[in-house]
GROMACS .gro file of C-alpha atoms in nm:
model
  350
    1UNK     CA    1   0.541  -2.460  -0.818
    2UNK     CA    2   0.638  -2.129  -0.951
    3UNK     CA    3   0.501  -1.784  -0.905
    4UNK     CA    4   0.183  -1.617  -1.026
    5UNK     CA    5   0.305  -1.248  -1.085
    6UNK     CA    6   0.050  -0.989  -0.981
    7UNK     CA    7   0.063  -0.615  -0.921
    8UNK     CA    8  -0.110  -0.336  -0.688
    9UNK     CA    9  -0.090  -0.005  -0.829
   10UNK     CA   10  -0.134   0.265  -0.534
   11UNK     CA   11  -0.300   0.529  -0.662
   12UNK     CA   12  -0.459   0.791  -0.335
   13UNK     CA   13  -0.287   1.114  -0.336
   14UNK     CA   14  -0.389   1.442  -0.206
   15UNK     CA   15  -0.391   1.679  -0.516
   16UNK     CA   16  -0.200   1.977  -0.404
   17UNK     CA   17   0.083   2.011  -0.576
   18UNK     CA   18  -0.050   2.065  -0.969
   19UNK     CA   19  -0.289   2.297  -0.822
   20UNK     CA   20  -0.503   2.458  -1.000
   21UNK     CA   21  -0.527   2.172  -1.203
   22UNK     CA   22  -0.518   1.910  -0.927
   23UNK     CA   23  -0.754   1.881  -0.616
   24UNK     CA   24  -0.810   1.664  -0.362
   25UNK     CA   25  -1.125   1.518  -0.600
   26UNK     CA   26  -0.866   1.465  -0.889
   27UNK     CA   27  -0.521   1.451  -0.760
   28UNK     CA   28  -0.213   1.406  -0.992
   29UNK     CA   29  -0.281   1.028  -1.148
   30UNK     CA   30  -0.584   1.115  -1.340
   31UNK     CA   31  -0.398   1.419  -1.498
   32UNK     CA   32  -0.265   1.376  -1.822
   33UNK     CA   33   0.085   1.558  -1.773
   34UNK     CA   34   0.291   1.320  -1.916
   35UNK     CA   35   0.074   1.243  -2.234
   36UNK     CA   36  -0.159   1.456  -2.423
   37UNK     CA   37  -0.401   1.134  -2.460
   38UNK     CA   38  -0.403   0.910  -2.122
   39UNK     CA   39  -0.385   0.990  -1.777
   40UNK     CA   40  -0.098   0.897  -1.561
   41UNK     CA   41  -0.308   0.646  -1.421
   42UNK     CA   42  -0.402   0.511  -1.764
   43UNK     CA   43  -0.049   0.477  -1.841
   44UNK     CA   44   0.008   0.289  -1.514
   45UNK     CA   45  -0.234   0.017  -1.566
   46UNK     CA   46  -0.122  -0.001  -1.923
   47UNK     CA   47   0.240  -0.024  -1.880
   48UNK     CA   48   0.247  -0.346  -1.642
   49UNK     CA   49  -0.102  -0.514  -1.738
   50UNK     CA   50   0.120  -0.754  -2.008
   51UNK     CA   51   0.314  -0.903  -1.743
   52UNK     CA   52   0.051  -0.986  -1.509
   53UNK     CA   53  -0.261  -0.990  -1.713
   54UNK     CA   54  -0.614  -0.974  -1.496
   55UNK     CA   55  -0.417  -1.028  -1.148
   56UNK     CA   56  -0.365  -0.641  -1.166
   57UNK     CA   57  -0.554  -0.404  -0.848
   58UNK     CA   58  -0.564  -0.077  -0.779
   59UNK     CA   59  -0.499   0.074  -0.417
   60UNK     CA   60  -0.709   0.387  -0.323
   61UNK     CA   61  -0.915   0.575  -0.102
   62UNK     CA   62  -1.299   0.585  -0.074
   63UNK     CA   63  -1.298   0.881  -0.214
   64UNK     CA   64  -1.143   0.820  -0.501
   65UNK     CA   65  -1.309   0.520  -0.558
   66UNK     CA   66  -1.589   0.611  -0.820
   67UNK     CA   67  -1.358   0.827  -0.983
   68UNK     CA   68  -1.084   0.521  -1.026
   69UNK     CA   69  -1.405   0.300  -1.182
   70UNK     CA   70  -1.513   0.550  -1.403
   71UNK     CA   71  -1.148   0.626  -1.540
   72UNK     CA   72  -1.083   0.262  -1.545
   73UNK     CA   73  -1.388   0.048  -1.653
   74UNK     CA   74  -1.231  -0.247  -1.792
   75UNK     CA   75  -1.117  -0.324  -1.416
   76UNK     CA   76  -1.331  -0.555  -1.219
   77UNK     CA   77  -1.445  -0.368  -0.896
   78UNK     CA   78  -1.363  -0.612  -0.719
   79UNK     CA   79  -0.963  -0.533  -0.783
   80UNK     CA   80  -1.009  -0.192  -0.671
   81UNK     CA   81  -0.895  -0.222  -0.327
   82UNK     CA   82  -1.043   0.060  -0.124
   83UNK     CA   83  -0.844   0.143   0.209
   84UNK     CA   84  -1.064   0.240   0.500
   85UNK     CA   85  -0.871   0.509   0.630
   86UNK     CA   86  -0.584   0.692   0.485
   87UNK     CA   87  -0.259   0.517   0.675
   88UNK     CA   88  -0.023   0.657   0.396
   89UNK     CA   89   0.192   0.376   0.237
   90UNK     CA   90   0.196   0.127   0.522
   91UNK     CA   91  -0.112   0.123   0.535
   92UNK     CA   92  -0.190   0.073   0.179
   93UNK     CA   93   0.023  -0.221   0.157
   94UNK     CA   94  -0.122  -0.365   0.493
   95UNK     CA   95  -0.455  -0.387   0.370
   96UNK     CA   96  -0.360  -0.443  -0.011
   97UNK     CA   97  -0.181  -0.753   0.141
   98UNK     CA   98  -0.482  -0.887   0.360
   99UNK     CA   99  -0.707  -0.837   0.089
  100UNK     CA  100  -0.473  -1.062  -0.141
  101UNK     CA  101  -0.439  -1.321   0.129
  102UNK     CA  102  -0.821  -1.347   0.137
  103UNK     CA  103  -0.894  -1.351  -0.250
  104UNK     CA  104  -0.594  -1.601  -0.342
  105UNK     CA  105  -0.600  -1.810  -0.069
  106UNK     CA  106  -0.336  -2.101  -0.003
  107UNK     CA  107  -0.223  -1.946  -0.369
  108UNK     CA  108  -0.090  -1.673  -0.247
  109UNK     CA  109   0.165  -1.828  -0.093
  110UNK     CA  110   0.330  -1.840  -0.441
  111UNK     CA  111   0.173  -1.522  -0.514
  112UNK     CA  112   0.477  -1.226  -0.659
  113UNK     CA  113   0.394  -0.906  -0.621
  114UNK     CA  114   0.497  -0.544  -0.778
  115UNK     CA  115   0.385  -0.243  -0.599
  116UNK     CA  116   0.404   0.031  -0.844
  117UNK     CA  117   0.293   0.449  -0.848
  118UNK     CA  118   0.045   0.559  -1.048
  119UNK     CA  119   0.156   0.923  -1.087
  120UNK     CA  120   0.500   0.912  -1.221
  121UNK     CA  121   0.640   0.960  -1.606
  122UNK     CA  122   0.794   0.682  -1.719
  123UNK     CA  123   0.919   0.546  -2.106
  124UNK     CA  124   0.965   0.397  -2.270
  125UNK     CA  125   0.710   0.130  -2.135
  126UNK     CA  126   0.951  -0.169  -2.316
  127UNK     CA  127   1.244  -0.093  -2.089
  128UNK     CA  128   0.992  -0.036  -1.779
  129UNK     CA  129   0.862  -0.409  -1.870
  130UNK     CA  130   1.215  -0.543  -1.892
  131UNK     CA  131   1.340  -0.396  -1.541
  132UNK     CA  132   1.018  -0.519  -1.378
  133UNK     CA  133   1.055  -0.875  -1.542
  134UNK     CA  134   1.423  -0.874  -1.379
  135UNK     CA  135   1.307  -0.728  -1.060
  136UNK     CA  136   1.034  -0.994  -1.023
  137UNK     CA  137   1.286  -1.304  -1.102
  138UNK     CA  138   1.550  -1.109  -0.842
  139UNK     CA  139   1.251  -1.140  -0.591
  140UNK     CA  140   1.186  -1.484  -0.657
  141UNK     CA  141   1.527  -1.626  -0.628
  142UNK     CA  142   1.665  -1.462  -0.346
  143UNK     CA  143   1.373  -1.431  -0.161
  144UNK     CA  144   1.395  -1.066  -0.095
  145UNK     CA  145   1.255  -0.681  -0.091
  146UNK     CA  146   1.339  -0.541  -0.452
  147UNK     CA  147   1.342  -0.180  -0.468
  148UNK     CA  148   1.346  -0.029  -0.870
  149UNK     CA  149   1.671   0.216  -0.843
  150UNK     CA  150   1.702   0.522  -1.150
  151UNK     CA  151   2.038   0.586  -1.235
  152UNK     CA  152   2.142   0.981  -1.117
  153UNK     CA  153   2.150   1.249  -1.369
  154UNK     CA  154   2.177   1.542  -1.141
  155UNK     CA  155   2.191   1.649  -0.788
  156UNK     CA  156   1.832   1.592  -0.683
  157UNK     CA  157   1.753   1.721  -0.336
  158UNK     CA  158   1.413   1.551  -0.400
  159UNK     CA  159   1.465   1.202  -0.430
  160UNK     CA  160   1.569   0.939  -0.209
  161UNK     CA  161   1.888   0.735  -0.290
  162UNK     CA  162   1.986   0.396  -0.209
  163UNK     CA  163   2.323   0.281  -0.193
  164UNK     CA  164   2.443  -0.039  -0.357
  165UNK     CA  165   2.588  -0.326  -0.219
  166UNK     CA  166   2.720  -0.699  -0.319
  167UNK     CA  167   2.631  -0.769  -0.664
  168UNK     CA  168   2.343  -0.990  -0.699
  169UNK     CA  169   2.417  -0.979  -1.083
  170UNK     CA  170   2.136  -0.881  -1.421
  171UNK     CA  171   2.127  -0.524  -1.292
  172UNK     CA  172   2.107  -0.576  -0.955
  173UNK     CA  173   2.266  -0.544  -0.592
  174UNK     CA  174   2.222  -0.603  -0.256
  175UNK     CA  175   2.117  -0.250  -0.068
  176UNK     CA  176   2.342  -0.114   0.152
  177UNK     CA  177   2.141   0.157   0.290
  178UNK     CA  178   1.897   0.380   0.204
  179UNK     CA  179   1.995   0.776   0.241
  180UNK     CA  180   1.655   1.032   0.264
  181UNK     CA  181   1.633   1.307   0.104
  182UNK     CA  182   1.954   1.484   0.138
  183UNK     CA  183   2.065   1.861   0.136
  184UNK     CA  184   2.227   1.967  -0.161
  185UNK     CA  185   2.616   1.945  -0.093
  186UNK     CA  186   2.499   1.522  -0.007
  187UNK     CA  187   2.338   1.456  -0.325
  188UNK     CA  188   2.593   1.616  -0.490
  189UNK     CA  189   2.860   1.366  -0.316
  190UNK     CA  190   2.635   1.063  -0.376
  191UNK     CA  191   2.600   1.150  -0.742
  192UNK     CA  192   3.021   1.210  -0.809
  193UNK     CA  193   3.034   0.868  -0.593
  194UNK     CA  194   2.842   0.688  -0.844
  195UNK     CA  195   2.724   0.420  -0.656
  196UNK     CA  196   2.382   0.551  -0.559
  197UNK     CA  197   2.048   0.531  -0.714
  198UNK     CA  198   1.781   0.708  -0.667
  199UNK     CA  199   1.470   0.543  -0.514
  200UNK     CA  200   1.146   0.498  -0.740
  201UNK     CA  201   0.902   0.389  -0.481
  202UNK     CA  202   0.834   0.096  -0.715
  203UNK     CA  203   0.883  -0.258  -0.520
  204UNK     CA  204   0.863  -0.619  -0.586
  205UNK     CA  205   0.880  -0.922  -0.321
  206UNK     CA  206   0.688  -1.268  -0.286
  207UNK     CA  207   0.393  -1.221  -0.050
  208UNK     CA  208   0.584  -1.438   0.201
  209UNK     CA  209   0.878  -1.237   0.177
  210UNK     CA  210   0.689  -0.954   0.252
  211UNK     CA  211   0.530  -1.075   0.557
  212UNK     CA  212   0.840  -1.176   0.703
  213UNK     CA  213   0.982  -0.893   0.682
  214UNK     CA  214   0.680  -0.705   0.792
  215UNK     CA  215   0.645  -0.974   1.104
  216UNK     CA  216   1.060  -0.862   1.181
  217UNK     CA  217   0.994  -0.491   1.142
  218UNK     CA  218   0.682  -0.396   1.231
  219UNK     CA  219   0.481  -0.684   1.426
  220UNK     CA  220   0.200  -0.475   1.494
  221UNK     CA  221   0.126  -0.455   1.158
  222UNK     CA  222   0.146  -0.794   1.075
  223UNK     CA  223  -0.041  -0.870   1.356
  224UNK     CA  224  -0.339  -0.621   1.205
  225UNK     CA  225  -0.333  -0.819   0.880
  226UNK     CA  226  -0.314  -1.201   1.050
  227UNK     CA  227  -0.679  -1.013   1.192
  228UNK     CA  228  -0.792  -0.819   0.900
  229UNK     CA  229  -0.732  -1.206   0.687
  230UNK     CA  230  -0.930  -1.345   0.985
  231UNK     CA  231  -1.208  -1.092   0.990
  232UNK     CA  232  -1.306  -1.077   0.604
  233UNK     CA  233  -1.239  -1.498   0.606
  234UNK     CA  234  -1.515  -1.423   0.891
  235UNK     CA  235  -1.748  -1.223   0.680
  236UNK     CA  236  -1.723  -0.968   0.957
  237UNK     CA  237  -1.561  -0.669   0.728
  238UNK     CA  238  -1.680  -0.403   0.980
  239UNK     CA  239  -1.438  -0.558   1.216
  240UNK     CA  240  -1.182  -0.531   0.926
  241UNK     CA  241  -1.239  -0.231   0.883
  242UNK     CA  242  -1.196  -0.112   1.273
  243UNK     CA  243  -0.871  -0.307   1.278
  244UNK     CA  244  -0.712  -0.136   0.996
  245UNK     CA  245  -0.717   0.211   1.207
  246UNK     CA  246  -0.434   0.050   1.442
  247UNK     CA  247  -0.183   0.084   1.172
  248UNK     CA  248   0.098   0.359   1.224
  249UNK     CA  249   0.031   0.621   0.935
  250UNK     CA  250   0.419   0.604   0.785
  251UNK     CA  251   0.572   0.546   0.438
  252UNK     CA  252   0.633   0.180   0.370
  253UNK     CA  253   1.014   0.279   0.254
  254UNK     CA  254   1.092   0.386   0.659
  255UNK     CA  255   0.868   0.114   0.837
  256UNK     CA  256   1.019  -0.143   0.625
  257UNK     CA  257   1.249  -0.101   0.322
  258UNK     CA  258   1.473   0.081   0.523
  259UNK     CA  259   1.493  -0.133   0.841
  260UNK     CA  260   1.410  -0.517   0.629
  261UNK     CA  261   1.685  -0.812   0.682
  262UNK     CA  262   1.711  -0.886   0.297
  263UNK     CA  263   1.637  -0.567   0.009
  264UNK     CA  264   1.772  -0.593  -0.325
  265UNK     CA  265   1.757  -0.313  -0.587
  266UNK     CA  266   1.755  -0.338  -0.946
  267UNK     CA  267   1.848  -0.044  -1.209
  268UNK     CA  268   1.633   0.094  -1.409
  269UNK     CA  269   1.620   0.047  -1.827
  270UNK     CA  270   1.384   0.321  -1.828
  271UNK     CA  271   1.328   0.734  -1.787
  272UNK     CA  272   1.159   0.840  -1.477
  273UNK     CA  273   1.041   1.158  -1.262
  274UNK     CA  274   0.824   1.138  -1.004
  275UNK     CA  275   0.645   1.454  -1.159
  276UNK     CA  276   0.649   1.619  -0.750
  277UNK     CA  277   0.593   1.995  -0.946
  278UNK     CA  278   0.479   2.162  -1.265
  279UNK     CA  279   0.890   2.208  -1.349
  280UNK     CA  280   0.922   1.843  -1.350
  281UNK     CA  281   0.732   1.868  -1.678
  282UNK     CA  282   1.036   2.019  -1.856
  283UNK     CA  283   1.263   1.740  -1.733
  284UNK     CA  284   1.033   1.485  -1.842
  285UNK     CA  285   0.878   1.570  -2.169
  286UNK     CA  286   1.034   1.738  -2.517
  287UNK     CA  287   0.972   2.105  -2.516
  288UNK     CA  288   0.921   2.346  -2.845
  289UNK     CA  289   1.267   2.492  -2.975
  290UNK     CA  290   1.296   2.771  -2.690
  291UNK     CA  291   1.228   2.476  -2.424
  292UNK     CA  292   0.925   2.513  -2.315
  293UNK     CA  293   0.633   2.313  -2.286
  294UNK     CA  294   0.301   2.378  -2.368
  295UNK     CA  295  -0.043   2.218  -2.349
  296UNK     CA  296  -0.378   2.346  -2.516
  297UNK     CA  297  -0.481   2.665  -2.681
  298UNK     CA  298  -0.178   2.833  -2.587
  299UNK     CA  299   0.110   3.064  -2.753
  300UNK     CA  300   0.438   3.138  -2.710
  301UNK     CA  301   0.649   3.426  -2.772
  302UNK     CA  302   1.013   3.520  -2.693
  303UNK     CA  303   0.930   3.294  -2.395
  304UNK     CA  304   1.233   3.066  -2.302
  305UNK     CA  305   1.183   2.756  -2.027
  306UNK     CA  306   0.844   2.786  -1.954
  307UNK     CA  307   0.546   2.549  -1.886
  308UNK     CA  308   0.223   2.687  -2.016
  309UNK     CA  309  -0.132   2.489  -1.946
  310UNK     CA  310  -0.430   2.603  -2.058
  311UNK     CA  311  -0.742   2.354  -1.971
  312UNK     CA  312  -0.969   2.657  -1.996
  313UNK     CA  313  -1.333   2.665  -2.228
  314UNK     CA  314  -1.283   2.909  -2.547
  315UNK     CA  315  -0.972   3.114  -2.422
  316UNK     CA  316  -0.617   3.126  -2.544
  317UNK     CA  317  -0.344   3.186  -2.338
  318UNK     CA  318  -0.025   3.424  -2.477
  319UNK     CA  319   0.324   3.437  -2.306
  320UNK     CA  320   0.521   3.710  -2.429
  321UNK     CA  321   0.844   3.748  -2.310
  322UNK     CA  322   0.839   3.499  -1.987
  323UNK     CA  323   1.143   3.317  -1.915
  324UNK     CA  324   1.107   3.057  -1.665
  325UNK     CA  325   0.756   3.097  -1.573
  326UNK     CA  326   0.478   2.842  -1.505
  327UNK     CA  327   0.118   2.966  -1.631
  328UNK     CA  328  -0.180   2.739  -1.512
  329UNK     CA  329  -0.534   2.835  -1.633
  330UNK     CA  330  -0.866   2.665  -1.609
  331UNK     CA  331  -1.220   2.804  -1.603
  332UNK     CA  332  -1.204   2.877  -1.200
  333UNK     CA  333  -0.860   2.957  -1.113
  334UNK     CA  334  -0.489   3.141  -1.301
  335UNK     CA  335  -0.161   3.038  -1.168
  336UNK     CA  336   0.157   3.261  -1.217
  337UNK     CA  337   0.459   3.192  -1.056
  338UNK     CA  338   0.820   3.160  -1.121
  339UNK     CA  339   0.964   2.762  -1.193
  340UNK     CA  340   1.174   2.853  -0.860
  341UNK     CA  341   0.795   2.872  -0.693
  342UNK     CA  342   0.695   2.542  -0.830
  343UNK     CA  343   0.779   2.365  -0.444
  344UNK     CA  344   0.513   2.564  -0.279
  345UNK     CA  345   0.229   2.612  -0.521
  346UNK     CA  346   0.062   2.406  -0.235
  347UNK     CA  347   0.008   2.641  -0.022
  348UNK     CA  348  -0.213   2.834  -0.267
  349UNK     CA  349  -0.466   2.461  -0.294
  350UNK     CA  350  -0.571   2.528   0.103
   0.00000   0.00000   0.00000
């Protein structure tokens, strides 16, 4: 029997670092920073929905849940797959997992699974489709972890990087380790070595794959989900529920990717920034003829490298003379800070 292909898109996130723009009620994926017509969320569901049709769910928080609905009516309810408690990554996947286990049944035992983001810019969505279609057969056949790798374009301190091993072959390798985020003078060595790639976040694996690997490197999760399975088979989802707070709040790359038996990773055909500050925007998107990019009632003169945003009622904004500057301005709050600032406009969203 082959595989039905299926995919969770996780989509919590805290909203603090496109402040003002982003809060904690709207957090980056239902901002529209990498197109002037969808959210990033939008995009999400609309860039991998051909390859798996209606087996497509949506990972996110109770809080977010009305707001995921109402930005995303054409999705059943019942594939938005609300997470109890906030147990970062891990604990997405933990529960996304049970929750497939329960709905699929003996199926999802030949159930293939992508985990993407839903707050990163991507494109062109063709070349996104064709990496994920090769990531999903690498999966299949070699019954492993696939991790999406970017090829380097610059010494990103930001990113992590995975190192490639054997050749697996259509794009893809064997990874030999995976390298956090490094200090500069490292990513500068992993970039002139040429071998690395930096890590997407985006992963594909069988569902038994994945619980192997989760049984090997963290049993106490899989033991959680083995429960959570029996409690909502059970009709006891309050016990579900109470389970799911025993899982370690940690990223699924260091509980598992990092530490798993058998992780491929597959290059990318595709651009990609994981959008982590409002500088990211000029990386990602084509700016006017001084570089800069702007959004809404805005105007720019003798203004070189800049990101201007203007999501306010009736006002426009003017930049004269402002090299390197981010501007931010809604009805409630004005941001103003250098692009070298961009890391810690958190601290203003406390």
């Amino acid at each position: 029997m082959g595989f039905r292909r299926a995919a969770v898109v996780m989509a919590g996130g805290s909203g603090t670092r496109f402040w003002p723009v982003s809060t904690p009620e709207k957090p980056k994926q239902f901002l529209r920073l990498a197109s002037a017509h969808q959210t990033l969320l939008e995009q999400s569901v609309g860039r991998i929905q051909p390859l798996v049709g209606e087996d497509l769910f949506i990972a996110t928080t109770p809080e977010l849940r009305d707001a995921t609905q109402a930005l995303l009516p054409k999705i059943s309810p019942n594939r938005i797959l609300v997470e109890p408690a906030k147990r970062n990554t891990l604990g997405a996947l933990v529960w996304a997992t049970a929750q497939l286990m329960c709905k699929y049944g003996q199926m999802s035992r030949h159930l293939s699974l992508a985990v993407l983001t839903a707050d990163h810019m991507i494109s062109p969505d063709d070349g996104f489709r064709d990496t994920a279609t090769r990531a999903f057969k690498i999966a299949e056949e070699n019954d492993a972890l696939v991790t999406i790798g970017v090829p380097t374009t610059r010494p990103a301190t930001e990113y992590g990087y995975i190192e490639k091993g054997a050749e697996l072959g259509s794009g893809a390798w064997y990874a030999s380790r995976f390298i956090e985020k490094p200090a500069e003078a490292t990513a500068i060595d992993l970039v002139a070595n040429g071998n690395c790639l930096w890590n997407s976040g985006m992963f594909f694996w069988t569902i038994n794959s994945f619980i192997r690997e989760l049984k090997g490197t963290q049993p106490a999760a899989f033991e959680v989900i083995k429960d959570i399975v029996s409690a909502v088979t059970s009709d006891n989802d309050a016990a579900a529920k109470k389970r799911f707070e025993d899982v370690e709040a940690t990223s699924i790359d260091y509980a598992v990717m990092e530490r798993a038996a058998n992780v491929a990773v597959v290059s990318a055909d595709f651009k990609w920034d994981d959008l982590g500050s409002w500088d990211s925007l000029i990386r990602g998107q084509e700016g006017d003829s001084d570089g800069n990019v702007g959004r809404g009632n805005c105007r720019l003169v003798e203004t070189h490298g800049s990101v201007v945003l203007n999501e306010s009622s009736g006002l426009r904004v003017n930049v004269l003379g402002a090299d390197d500057m981010i501007v931010v301005v809604t009805d409630q709050e004005v941001l103003v800070c250098p692009k070298s600032k961009a890391q810690d406009v958190r601290k203003l969203a406390d």
